[in-house]
Amino acid sequence: MPEQVDVVIVGAGFSGLYAAYRMRELGLSVAGFERGEDVGGVWYWNRYPGARCDVESVDYSYSFDKDLEQEWDWSEKYATQPEILRYVEHVAERHDLRRHFTFGTSVVSAELDEERLRWTVRTDDGRGGHGGRTVEARYVLFGVGCLSSTHLPEIEGIADFAGASYHTGEWPHEGVDFTGLRVGVIGTGSSGIQSIPEIAHQAAELTVFQRSANYSIPAGNKPLSDADRAAQKADYAERRRLARLSGGGSPHMAHPLKTFEAAPAERRAAFEERWELGGVLYSKTFPDQLTDRAANDEARRFWEEKVRAEITDPAVAEQLIPADHPIGSKRIVTDDGYFATYNRDNVRLVNLRATPIERVEAGGIRLADGGGLVELDVIVYATGFDAMTGSLDRISVTGRGGRTLKEAWAAGPRTYLGLGVDGFPNLFNLAGPGSPSVLANMILCGEQHTDWIAALLTRLREGGYAGVEARAEAVDGWVAECRERADGTLMTAANSWYLGANIPGKPRVFMPFVGGFGVYGDIIEKVAADGYQGFELLTG
């Protein structure tokens, strides 16, 4: 007989751990599964050199433990991967959360029993084979993350390379020493931009293979002093209040005026302030920056002026300046000396738009159009993820009528509020498609979703209901609203992973909710206040 629990939680990252904490608070029994050997989620796997969060440390943290807010001391403005992992490990230990999870184990399927409204969840044996556990649960919560299914590009000859190869999303835990080696990095998204300066300091030669130039802004990182930390802790309640009202889950609001309503000097001062703040929030300097192309161009010109001043060779600068998308329509990267790295004698940039990769050979990367062979000892694939849906796609989730989630989402993810899917009762996805997710502070997004679900499950228990399911018309309406909101911005003007554009054959659908963290919070709270409008409370 399958093991019986109330809730199965998939993933022990920030969202999955908090879900285990809240479900336990409700008195529900929990069985959790995590394919990594310990907690941490994206921060367990992404250990590449320079890995750092692009949300300020003090904000990229749990808000549910007020004592921990006062006790934990962040060392830097933007924490590195090791520090974030130490934090999440500390939380797991502090609240005894590891006991709810089986580690080194992947969930391979979840199948609905329609009559009993129970899910049968099966795992592998911890080595990728059959013979794992079978657990039956009333509810399933997926906390698998939006950026946890690595993507390796389809390049001829990848397996023929005689040197070492690494993907930034599956980095060796013991680290990699590049000293004296000829290194090639393919990709200039977030992981590439963060790792390239670090690798350049070690490698004898570094060749960067760039398909698309990206916008990046210096983190403006700095150590936090005792005085800094004391001020942050004294103001924590207000920081959290503002974060929940904001668009991105951080306590920084856009300028009160639209771009061209501000005088030129005031406008420049606002851009300068956001530049000094560092990171992704530059795209929210003015409220019309991602809706008005002229306003966006003004922000782009300021950015370009700053970046060109960092690069010695104007020809190299020209290749590093994006010309194919508005600033902020792809996630702005937070870097530490990225553009200045190209001033180093041991760094070379290859523009793949002009000279594509033909194939990988034993000795390196062969370029097309007479570009020759770039001889390499190591290749680093900074080629990102099958974002938003990839981690769910690799699990066989079967709902009503034998229909799989992958089939239901064949034309793009379909959710109501990012929380429910018609045909899949009692199944919830935390901080994924149809919610602000990757456009906001993911920790607060996970808390927001989990708290909302906890209140719903309490309502079901008190009312004697067997479950809950999103109505098909509510899903249709939310998909349409998400599409209309995205189409009203410049976000769809870029071939970004927000649209699945990095994955061949994936439907081009803008997957996050673009309306902002605070607006979304208001929407889901109103749905709850109206008796969970758009959901059907099931009697059995």
Coordinates of C-alpha atoms in Angstrom, one line a residue:
M1 CA 0.0 0.0 0.0
P2 CA 1.3 3.5 -0.8
E3 CA 2.4 5.7 2.2
Q4 CA -0.5 8.0 3.1
V5 CA 0.1 11.7 3.8
D6 CA -1.8 14.9 3.5
V7 CA 0.6 16.9 1.4
V8 CA 3.5 16.0 -1.0
I9 CA 5.9 18.9 -1.6
V10 CA 8.3 18.7 -4.5
G11 CA 11.5 20.7 -4.1
A12 CA 13.4 21.9 -1.1
G13 CA 14.3 25.4 -2.2
F14 CA 13.1 28.5 -0.5
S15 CA 9.4 27.9 -1.6
G16 CA 9.3 24.2 -0.8
L17 CA 10.9 24.7 2.7
Y18 CA 8.4 27.4 3.6
A19 CA 5.6 25.2 2.3
A20 CA 6.7 22.4 4.6
Y21 CA 6.8 24.8 7.5
R22 CA 3.3 26.2 6.9
M23 CA 1.7 22.8 6.1
R24 CA 3.2 21.5 9.4
E25 CA 1.7 24.5 11.2
L26 CA -1.7 23.5 9.9
G27 CA -1.3 20.0 11.4
L28 CA -0.9 18.3 8.0
S29 CA 1.5 15.4 7.4
V30 CA 4.1 16.1 4.8
A31 CA 6.3 14.0 2.5
G32 CA 8.8 16.1 0.6
F33 CA 11.2 15.2 -2.2
E34 CA 14.3 16.9 -3.5
R35 CA 16.6 15.8 -6.3
G36 CA 19.6 17.5 -4.7
E37 CA 21.4 16.1 -1.8
D38 CA 20.4 18.9 0.5
V39 CA 18.3 22.1 0.7
G40 CA 18.8 25.2 -1.3
G41 CA 17.1 24.7 -4.7
V42 CA 18.7 27.0 -7.3
W43 CA 21.4 28.0 -4.8
Y44 CA 22.3 24.3 -4.3
W45 CA 23.0 23.8 -8.0
N46 CA 24.3 27.2 -9.2
R47 CA 27.8 27.3 -7.7
Y48 CA 29.6 28.9 -10.7
P49 CA 32.2 31.6 -10.0
G50 CA 30.6 34.9 -9.2
A51 CA 27.1 33.5 -8.6
R52 CA 25.3 36.3 -6.7
C53 CA 21.7 37.4 -6.1
D54 CA 20.4 40.5 -7.8
V55 CA 18.1 41.4 -5.0
E56 CA 19.6 43.0 -1.9
S57 CA 20.5 40.4 0.7
V58 CA 18.3 42.1 3.4
D59 CA 15.3 41.8 1.2
Y60 CA 16.1 38.4 -0.4
S61 CA 15.3 36.6 2.8
Y62 CA 12.3 35.0 4.6
S63 CA 9.9 37.4 6.3
F64 CA 8.0 34.9 8.4
D65 CA 10.7 34.6 11.1
K66 CA 11.0 38.0 12.7
D67 CA 13.6 36.9 15.2
L68 CA 15.8 35.6 12.4
E69 CA 15.5 38.9 10.7
Q70 CA 17.2 40.5 13.7
E71 CA 19.7 37.7 14.4
W72 CA 21.1 37.0 10.9
D73 CA 23.9 39.2 9.7
W74 CA 24.4 39.6 6.0
S75 CA 28.0 40.3 5.1
E76 CA 27.4 42.1 1.7
K77 CA 24.7 44.2 0.0
Y78 CA 24.3 41.5 -2.6
A79 CA 25.0 38.1 -1.2
T80 CA 27.0 35.4 -2.9
Q81 CA 25.8 31.9 -3.5
P82 CA 27.8 30.4 -0.6
E83 CA 26.3 32.9 1.9
I84 CA 22.7 32.4 0.6
L85 CA 23.2 28.6 0.8
R86 CA 24.4 29.0 4.4
Y87 CA 21.3 31.0 5.2
V88 CA 18.9 28.5 3.8
E89 CA 20.7 25.7 5.5
H90 CA 20.4 27.6 8.8
V91 CA 16.7 28.1 8.3
A92 CA 16.2 24.4 7.6
E93 CA 18.1 23.5 10.8
R94 CA 16.5 26.2 12.9
H95 CA 12.9 25.0 12.0
D96 CA 13.8 21.3 11.7
L97 CA 12.6 21.2 8.1
R98 CA 14.9 18.5 6.6
R99 CA 13.0 15.8 8.3
H100 CA 10.1 16.4 6.0
F101 CA 12.2 15.7 2.9
T102 CA 13.9 12.8 1.2
F103 CA 17.0 14.1 -0.6
G104 CA 18.7 12.8 -3.7
T105 CA 15.4 11.7 -5.0
S106 CA 13.4 12.9 -8.0
V107 CA 9.6 12.7 -8.4
V108 CA 8.9 11.0 -11.7
S109 CA 5.1 11.1 -11.7
A110 CA 1.9 12.3 -10.0
E111 CA -1.4 10.7 -11.0
L112 CA -4.9 11.8 -9.9
D113 CA -7.5 9.3 -8.6
E114 CA -10.6 11.3 -9.8
E115 CA -13.1 9.5 -7.6
R116 CA -11.2 9.8 -4.4
L117 CA -9.4 13.1 -5.2
R118 CA -6.1 11.7 -4.2
W119 CA -2.7 12.0 -5.9
T120 CA -0.3 9.0 -6.2
V121 CA 3.2 10.3 -6.4
R122 CA 6.1 8.1 -7.4
T123 CA 9.8 8.8 -7.2
D124 CA 13.0 7.2 -8.6
D125 CA 15.2 5.1 -6.4
G126 CA 17.6 8.0 -5.7
R127 CA 19.9 6.8 -8.5
G128 CA 17.7 7.7 -11.4
G129 CA 16.1 4.3 -11.7
H130 CA 12.8 2.6 -10.9
G131 CA 11.9 1.2 -7.5
G132 CA 11.5 4.4 -5.6
R133 CA 8.8 5.4 -3.2
T134 CA 5.0 5.6 -3.8
V135 CA 3.1 8.1 -1.7
E136 CA -0.6 9.0 -1.8
A137 CA -1.6 12.5 -0.8
R138 CA -4.6 14.8 -0.8
Y139 CA -2.6 17.8 -2.0
V140 CA 0.5 18.2 -4.1
L141 CA 2.6 21.4 -4.0
F142 CA 5.3 21.9 -6.6
G143 CA 8.2 24.1 -5.5
V144 CA 10.5 23.0 -8.3
G145 CA 11.6 26.5 -9.2
C146 CA 11.5 28.5 -12.5
L147 CA 15.3 28.2 -13.2
S148 CA 16.2 24.7 -12.3
S149 CA 16.0 22.7 -15.6
T150 CA 19.3 23.3 -17.3
H151 CA 19.4 23.8 -21.1
L152 CA 22.3 22.6 -23.3
P153 CA 22.2 23.9 -26.8
E154 CA 22.1 21.6 -29.8
I155 CA 25.6 22.1 -31.2
E156 CA 27.1 19.4 -33.3
G157 CA 30.0 17.5 -31.7
I158 CA 29.4 18.5 -28.1
A159 CA 30.3 14.9 -27.0
D160 CA 33.5 15.0 -29.1
F161 CA 35.3 17.6 -27.0
A162 CA 38.4 16.2 -25.3
G163 CA 38.6 18.7 -22.5
A164 CA 36.4 19.4 -19.5
S165 CA 32.9 20.8 -20.0
Y166 CA 30.6 22.4 -17.3
H167 CA 27.2 23.9 -17.2
T168 CA 26.8 26.9 -14.9
G169 CA 23.5 25.4 -13.5
E170 CA 25.1 22.1 -12.5
W171 CA 28.5 23.3 -11.2
P172 CA 30.9 20.9 -9.4
H173 CA 30.6 21.4 -5.7
E174 CA 34.4 21.2 -5.3
G175 CA 34.8 24.1 -7.7
V176 CA 36.9 24.4 -10.8
D177 CA 40.5 25.8 -11.1
F178 CA 41.0 27.5 -14.5
T179 CA 44.6 28.6 -13.8
G180 CA 46.7 28.5 -17.0
L181 CA 43.9 27.0 -19.1
R182 CA 42.3 28.1 -22.4
V183 CA 38.6 28.6 -21.5
G184 CA 35.6 29.2 -23.7
V185 CA 32.3 30.5 -22.2
I186 CA 29.2 30.1 -24.4
G187 CA 26.4 32.5 -23.3
T188 CA 26.2 36.0 -21.9
G189 CA 23.1 35.8 -19.8
S190 CA 23.2 36.2 -16.1
S191 CA 25.4 33.2 -15.3
G192 CA 27.8 34.1 -18.1
I193 CA 28.1 37.7 -17.2
Q194 CA 28.6 36.9 -13.5
S195 CA 31.2 34.2 -14.1
I196 CA 33.2 35.7 -17.0
P197 CA 35.1 38.3 -14.8
E198 CA 36.0 35.6 -12.3
I199 CA 37.2 33.1 -14.9
A200 CA 39.2 35.8 -16.6
H201 CA 41.3 36.4 -13.5
Q202 CA 42.4 32.7 -13.6
A203 CA 42.4 31.6 -17.2
A204 CA 45.4 32.0 -19.5
E205 CA 43.0 32.8 -22.3
L206 CA 39.3 33.4 -22.2
T207 CA 37.1 33.4 -25.3
V208 CA 33.5 34.5 -24.8
F209 CA 31.0 33.3 -27.4
Q210 CA 28.2 35.8 -27.5
R211 CA 24.9 35.2 -29.4
S212 CA 23.0 38.1 -27.9
A213 CA 24.4 41.2 -26.1
N214 CA 22.7 41.9 -22.8
Y215 CA 22.1 44.8 -20.5
S216 CA 23.9 44.6 -17.2
I217 CA 24.5 47.0 -14.4
P218 CA 27.2 47.0 -11.8
A219 CA 25.9 45.7 -8.5
G220 CA 27.5 48.5 -6.6
N221 CA 28.2 45.8 -4.1
K222 CA 29.8 46.6 -0.8
P223 CA 30.5 45.0 2.6
L224 CA 27.8 45.8 5.2
S225 CA 29.0 47.5 8.3
D226 CA 27.5 47.0 11.8
A227 CA 25.9 50.4 11.4
D228 CA 24.4 49.4 8.0
R229 CA 22.9 46.2 9.5
A230 CA 21.6 48.0 12.6
A231 CA 19.8 50.5 10.4
Q232 CA 18.3 47.8 8.2
K233 CA 17.1 45.8 11.2
A234 CA 15.5 48.8 12.8
D235 CA 13.6 49.5 9.6
Y236 CA 12.7 45.9 8.7
A237 CA 9.0 46.2 9.2
E238 CA 8.8 49.2 6.9
R239 CA 11.0 47.6 4.3
R240 CA 8.7 44.6 4.2
R241 CA 5.6 46.8 4.0
L242 CA 7.0 48.7 1.0
A243 CA 8.3 45.5 -0.7
R244 CA 4.8 44.0 -0.6
L245 CA 3.3 47.2 -2.2
S246 CA 6.0 47.3 -4.9
G247 CA 6.3 45.9 -8.4
G248 CA 9.3 43.8 -7.7
G249 CA 9.1 42.8 -4.1
S250 CA 11.8 45.2 -2.9
P251 CA 11.2 48.4 -1.0
H252 CA 12.1 50.7 -3.9
M253 CA 9.4 52.7 -5.7
A254 CA 9.5 54.2 -9.2
H255 CA 9.9 57.9 -9.5
P256 CA 6.5 59.6 -9.0
L257 CA 6.7 61.3 -12.4
K258 CA 6.8 59.8 -15.9
T259 CA 10.1 60.0 -17.7
F260 CA 9.5 63.2 -19.7
E261 CA 7.5 64.8 -17.0
A262 CA 10.7 65.2 -15.0
A263 CA 13.1 67.9 -16.0
P264 CA 16.3 66.7 -17.7
A265 CA 18.5 67.3 -14.6
E266 CA 15.9 65.5 -12.4
R267 CA 15.7 62.7 -14.9
R268 CA 19.4 62.2 -15.0
A269 CA 19.6 62.3 -11.2
A270 CA 17.0 59.5 -11.0
F271 CA 18.9 57.3 -13.4
E272 CA 22.1 58.0 -11.5
E273 CA 20.5 57.0 -8.2
R274 CA 19.3 53.7 -9.7
W275 CA 22.6 53.1 -11.3
E276 CA 24.3 53.5 -7.9
L277 CA 21.7 51.2 -6.3
G278 CA 22.7 48.6 -8.9
G279 CA 20.9 45.7 -10.4
V280 CA 17.5 44.9 -12.0
L281 CA 15.6 47.8 -10.5
Y282 CA 17.1 50.2 -13.0
S283 CA 14.3 49.1 -15.3
K284 CA 11.8 50.5 -12.8
T285 CA 13.4 54.0 -12.5
F286 CA 10.3 55.7 -14.0
P287 CA 6.8 54.1 -14.1
D288 CA 6.6 54.3 -17.9
Q289 CA 10.0 52.9 -18.7
L290 CA 8.6 49.5 -19.8
T291 CA 5.5 50.8 -21.5
D292 CA 6.7 53.7 -23.5
R293 CA 9.5 53.2 -26.1
A294 CA 10.7 56.8 -26.0
A295 CA 11.0 56.6 -22.2
N296 CA 12.8 53.3 -22.6
D297 CA 15.2 54.8 -25.1
E298 CA 16.0 57.6 -22.6
A299 CA 17.0 54.9 -20.0
R300 CA 18.9 53.0 -22.6
R301 CA 21.0 56.1 -23.6
F302 CA 22.0 56.7 -20.1
W303 CA 23.0 53.1 -19.7
E304 CA 24.9 53.1 -23.0
E305 CA 26.9 56.2 -22.0
K306 CA 28.0 54.5 -18.7
V307 CA 29.0 51.3 -20.4
R308 CA 30.9 52.8 -23.3
A309 CA 33.0 54.6 -20.8
E310 CA 34.0 51.3 -19.3
I311 CA 35.3 49.7 -22.5
T312 CA 38.6 50.7 -24.1
D313 CA 38.0 49.4 -27.6
P314 CA 35.0 51.1 -29.3
A315 CA 34.6 48.2 -31.7
V316 CA 34.3 45.7 -28.8
A317 CA 31.8 48.1 -27.1
E318 CA 29.7 48.2 -30.2
Q319 CA 29.3 44.4 -30.0
L320 CA 28.4 44.5 -26.3
I321 CA 25.7 47.1 -26.7
P322 CA 22.3 45.4 -27.3
A323 CA 20.5 46.6 -30.4
D324 CA 17.7 44.0 -30.6
H325 CA 15.5 44.7 -27.5
P326 CA 14.4 47.5 -25.1
I327 CA 16.3 47.7 -21.8
G328 CA 14.5 45.7 -19.1
S329 CA 12.6 43.6 -21.5
K330 CA 15.1 40.8 -20.7
R331 CA 16.1 40.6 -17.1
I332 CA 18.9 43.1 -16.5
V333 CA 21.9 41.3 -15.1
T334 CA 23.7 42.5 -11.9
D335 CA 27.5 42.2 -12.5
D336 CA 30.8 42.9 -10.9
G337 CA 33.3 44.3 -13.5
Y338 CA 31.8 42.6 -16.5
F339 CA 32.3 45.2 -19.2
A340 CA 35.8 46.1 -18.0
T341 CA 36.8 42.5 -18.3
Y342 CA 37.0 43.0 -22.1
N343 CA 39.9 45.4 -21.6
R344 CA 42.1 42.5 -20.4
D345 CA 44.7 41.2 -22.9
N346 CA 43.7 37.5 -22.2
V347 CA 40.0 38.0 -23.1
R348 CA 38.5 37.7 -26.6
L349 CA 34.9 38.3 -27.7
V350 CA 33.4 36.2 -30.5
N351 CA 30.2 37.6 -31.9
L352 CA 28.2 34.5 -32.9
R353 CA 25.8 36.6 -35.0
A354 CA 28.7 37.4 -37.3
T355 CA 30.6 34.1 -36.9
P356 CA 28.4 31.2 -35.7
I357 CA 29.6 28.0 -34.1
E358 CA 29.9 25.3 -36.7
R359 CA 30.6 22.4 -34.4
V360 CA 32.6 21.4 -31.3
E361 CA 35.7 19.3 -32.0
A362 CA 38.1 17.4 -29.7
G363 CA 40.4 20.4 -29.6
G364 CA 37.9 23.2 -29.2
I365 CA 35.1 25.1 -31.1
R366 CA 35.1 25.4 -34.9
L367 CA 33.6 28.6 -36.2
A368 CA 31.7 28.9 -39.5
D369 CA 32.5 31.1 -42.4
G370 CA 36.3 30.6 -42.2
G371 CA 36.4 31.6 -38.5
G372 CA 38.8 28.7 -37.8
L373 CA 39.3 26.6 -34.7
V374 CA 39.3 28.2 -31.2
E375 CA 41.5 25.9 -29.3
L376 CA 40.3 25.2 -25.8
D377 CA 41.0 23.2 -22.7
V378 CA 37.6 23.9 -21.0
I379 CA 34.1 24.8 -22.3
V380 CA 31.6 26.5 -19.9
Y381 CA 28.0 26.4 -21.1
A382 CA 26.3 29.4 -19.6
T383 CA 23.3 28.6 -21.7
G384 CA 20.6 28.9 -19.1
F385 CA 17.4 27.0 -18.4
D386 CA 14.2 25.7 -19.8
A387 CA 12.6 28.4 -17.7
M388 CA 9.3 28.5 -15.9
T389 CA 7.9 25.1 -17.1
G390 CA 11.0 22.9 -17.8
S391 CA 11.1 21.4 -14.3
L392 CA 7.4 20.5 -14.4
D393 CA 7.7 19.1 -17.9
R394 CA 10.1 16.4 -16.8
I395 CA 7.5 15.1 -14.3
S396 CA 4.6 13.1 -15.7
V397 CA 1.6 14.8 -14.0
T398 CA -1.7 13.2 -15.0
G399 CA -5.0 14.8 -14.1
R400 CA -8.7 14.3 -15.0
G401 CA -9.4 12.0 -18.0
G402 CA -5.8 10.9 -18.2
R403 CA -4.7 14.2 -19.5
T404 CA -1.2 15.2 -18.7
L405 CA -0.1 18.7 -17.6
K406 CA 2.3 18.8 -20.5
E407 CA -0.6 18.2 -22.8
A408 CA -2.7 20.8 -21.1
W409 CA 0.2 23.3 -21.5
A410 CA 1.1 22.3 -25.0
A411 CA 0.4 25.8 -26.3
G412 CA 1.9 27.5 -23.2
P413 CA 1.2 27.4 -19.4
R414 CA -2.5 27.8 -18.5
T415 CA -3.2 28.7 -14.9
Y416 CA -5.7 30.6 -12.8
L417 CA -3.6 33.2 -10.7
G418 CA -0.6 31.0 -11.3
L419 CA -2.1 28.8 -8.6
G420 CA -4.7 26.4 -10.0
V421 CA -5.1 24.5 -13.2
D422 CA -8.4 23.2 -14.5
G423 CA -8.5 19.4 -14.6
F424 CA -5.8 19.2 -11.9
P425 CA -7.6 19.6 -8.5
N426 CA -5.7 19.9 -5.3
L427 CA -2.5 20.6 -7.2
F428 CA -0.6 23.9 -6.7
N429 CA 2.5 25.4 -8.3
L430 CA 4.5 27.8 -6.2
A431 CA 5.8 31.1 -7.8
G432 CA 5.6 29.8 -11.3
P433 CA 3.9 30.8 -14.6
G434 CA 0.9 33.1 -14.3
S435 CA 2.3 34.8 -11.2
P436 CA 5.0 37.6 -10.7
S437 CA 7.6 34.9 -9.9
V438 CA 10.8 35.7 -11.8
L439 CA 9.8 39.4 -12.2
A440 CA 9.9 39.9 -8.4
N441 CA 11.6 38.8 -5.2
M442 CA 11.1 35.0 -5.4
I443 CA 11.3 34.4 -1.7
L444 CA 8.4 36.8 -0.9
C445 CA 6.6 35.3 -3.9
G446 CA 6.9 31.8 -2.4
E447 CA 5.7 33.1 1.0
Q448 CA 2.8 34.9 -0.6
H449 CA 1.6 31.8 -2.5
T450 CA 2.1 29.4 0.4
D451 CA 0.2 31.7 2.9
W452 CA -2.7 32.0 0.4
I453 CA -2.8 28.2 -0.1
A454 CA -2.6 27.6 3.7
A455 CA -5.7 29.8 4.1
L456 CA -7.5 28.0 1.4
L457 CA -6.7 24.6 2.8
T458 CA -8.0 25.8 6.2
R459 CA -11.2 26.9 4.5
L460 CA -11.6 23.4 2.9
R461 CA -11.0 21.6 6.1
E462 CA -13.5 23.8 8.1
G463 CA -16.1 23.4 5.3
G464 CA -15.7 19.7 5.0
Y465 CA -14.6 19.9 1.4
A466 CA -12.6 17.2 -0.4
G467 CA -10.7 19.6 -2.6
V468 CA -10.5 22.6 -4.9
E469 CA -10.1 23.1 -8.6
A470 CA -9.8 26.1 -10.8
R471 CA -12.7 26.6 -13.2
A472 CA -11.9 26.4 -16.9
E473 CA -13.4 29.8 -17.6
A474 CA -11.3 31.4 -14.8
V475 CA -8.2 29.9 -16.3
D476 CA -9.2 31.2 -19.8
G477 CA -9.8 34.7 -18.3
W478 CA -6.5 34.7 -16.4
V479 CA -4.5 33.6 -19.4
A480 CA -6.1 36.4 -21.4
E481 CA -5.4 38.9 -18.7
C482 CA -1.8 38.0 -18.4
R483 CA -1.4 38.2 -22.2
E484 CA -3.1 41.6 -22.4
R485 CA -1.0 43.0 -19.6
A486 CA 2.2 41.7 -21.2
D487 CA 1.1 43.0 -24.7
G488 CA 0.6 46.5 -23.1
T489 CA 4.4 46.6 -22.2
L490 CA 7.7 46.3 -24.0
M491 CA 8.4 43.0 -22.4
T492 CA 7.2 41.0 -25.4
A493 CA 9.6 42.9 -27.7
A494 CA 12.5 40.7 -26.7
N495 CA 13.2 37.0 -27.6
S496 CA 13.7 36.2 -23.9
W497 CA 13.3 33.1 -21.8
Y498 CA 10.3 34.8 -20.3
L499 CA 8.7 33.8 -23.6
G500 CA 10.5 30.5 -23.9
A501 CA 12.5 31.8 -26.8
N502 CA 15.7 30.1 -25.8
I503 CA 14.2 26.6 -26.2
P504 CA 13.6 25.3 -29.8
G505 CA 10.0 24.4 -30.4
K506 CA 8.7 25.8 -27.1
P507 CA 5.5 27.9 -27.5
R508 CA 6.2 31.7 -27.5
V509 CA 4.0 32.8 -24.6
F510 CA 5.0 35.4 -22.0
M511 CA 4.8 33.3 -18.9
P512 CA 5.0 35.6 -15.8
F513 CA 2.3 38.0 -14.6
V514 CA 3.7 41.4 -15.5
G515 CA 1.4 43.6 -13.4
G516 CA 3.6 43.7 -10.3
F517 CA 4.0 42.0 -7.0
G518 CA 1.7 44.4 -5.0
V519 CA -1.0 44.4 -7.7
Y520 CA -1.0 40.6 -7.9
G521 CA -1.2 40.4 -4.1
D522 CA -4.3 42.5 -4.1
I523 CA -5.9 40.4 -6.8
I524 CA -5.4 37.0 -5.0
E525 CA -6.6 38.5 -1.7
K526 CA -9.8 39.7 -3.4
V527 CA -10.4 36.3 -4.9
A528 CA -10.1 34.8 -1.4
A529 CA -12.3 37.4 0.1
D530 CA -15.0 36.7 -2.5
G531 CA -15.2 33.1 -1.5
Y532 CA -12.4 31.9 -3.8
Q533 CA -14.1 33.1 -6.9
G534 CA -13.0 31.2 -10.0
F535 CA -12.4 28.1 -8.0
E536 CA -14.8 25.2 -7.3
L537 CA -14.8 23.9 -3.8
L538 CA -15.3 20.1 -4.3
T539 CA -17.4 17.9 -2.0
G540 CA -16.0 14.7 -3.3

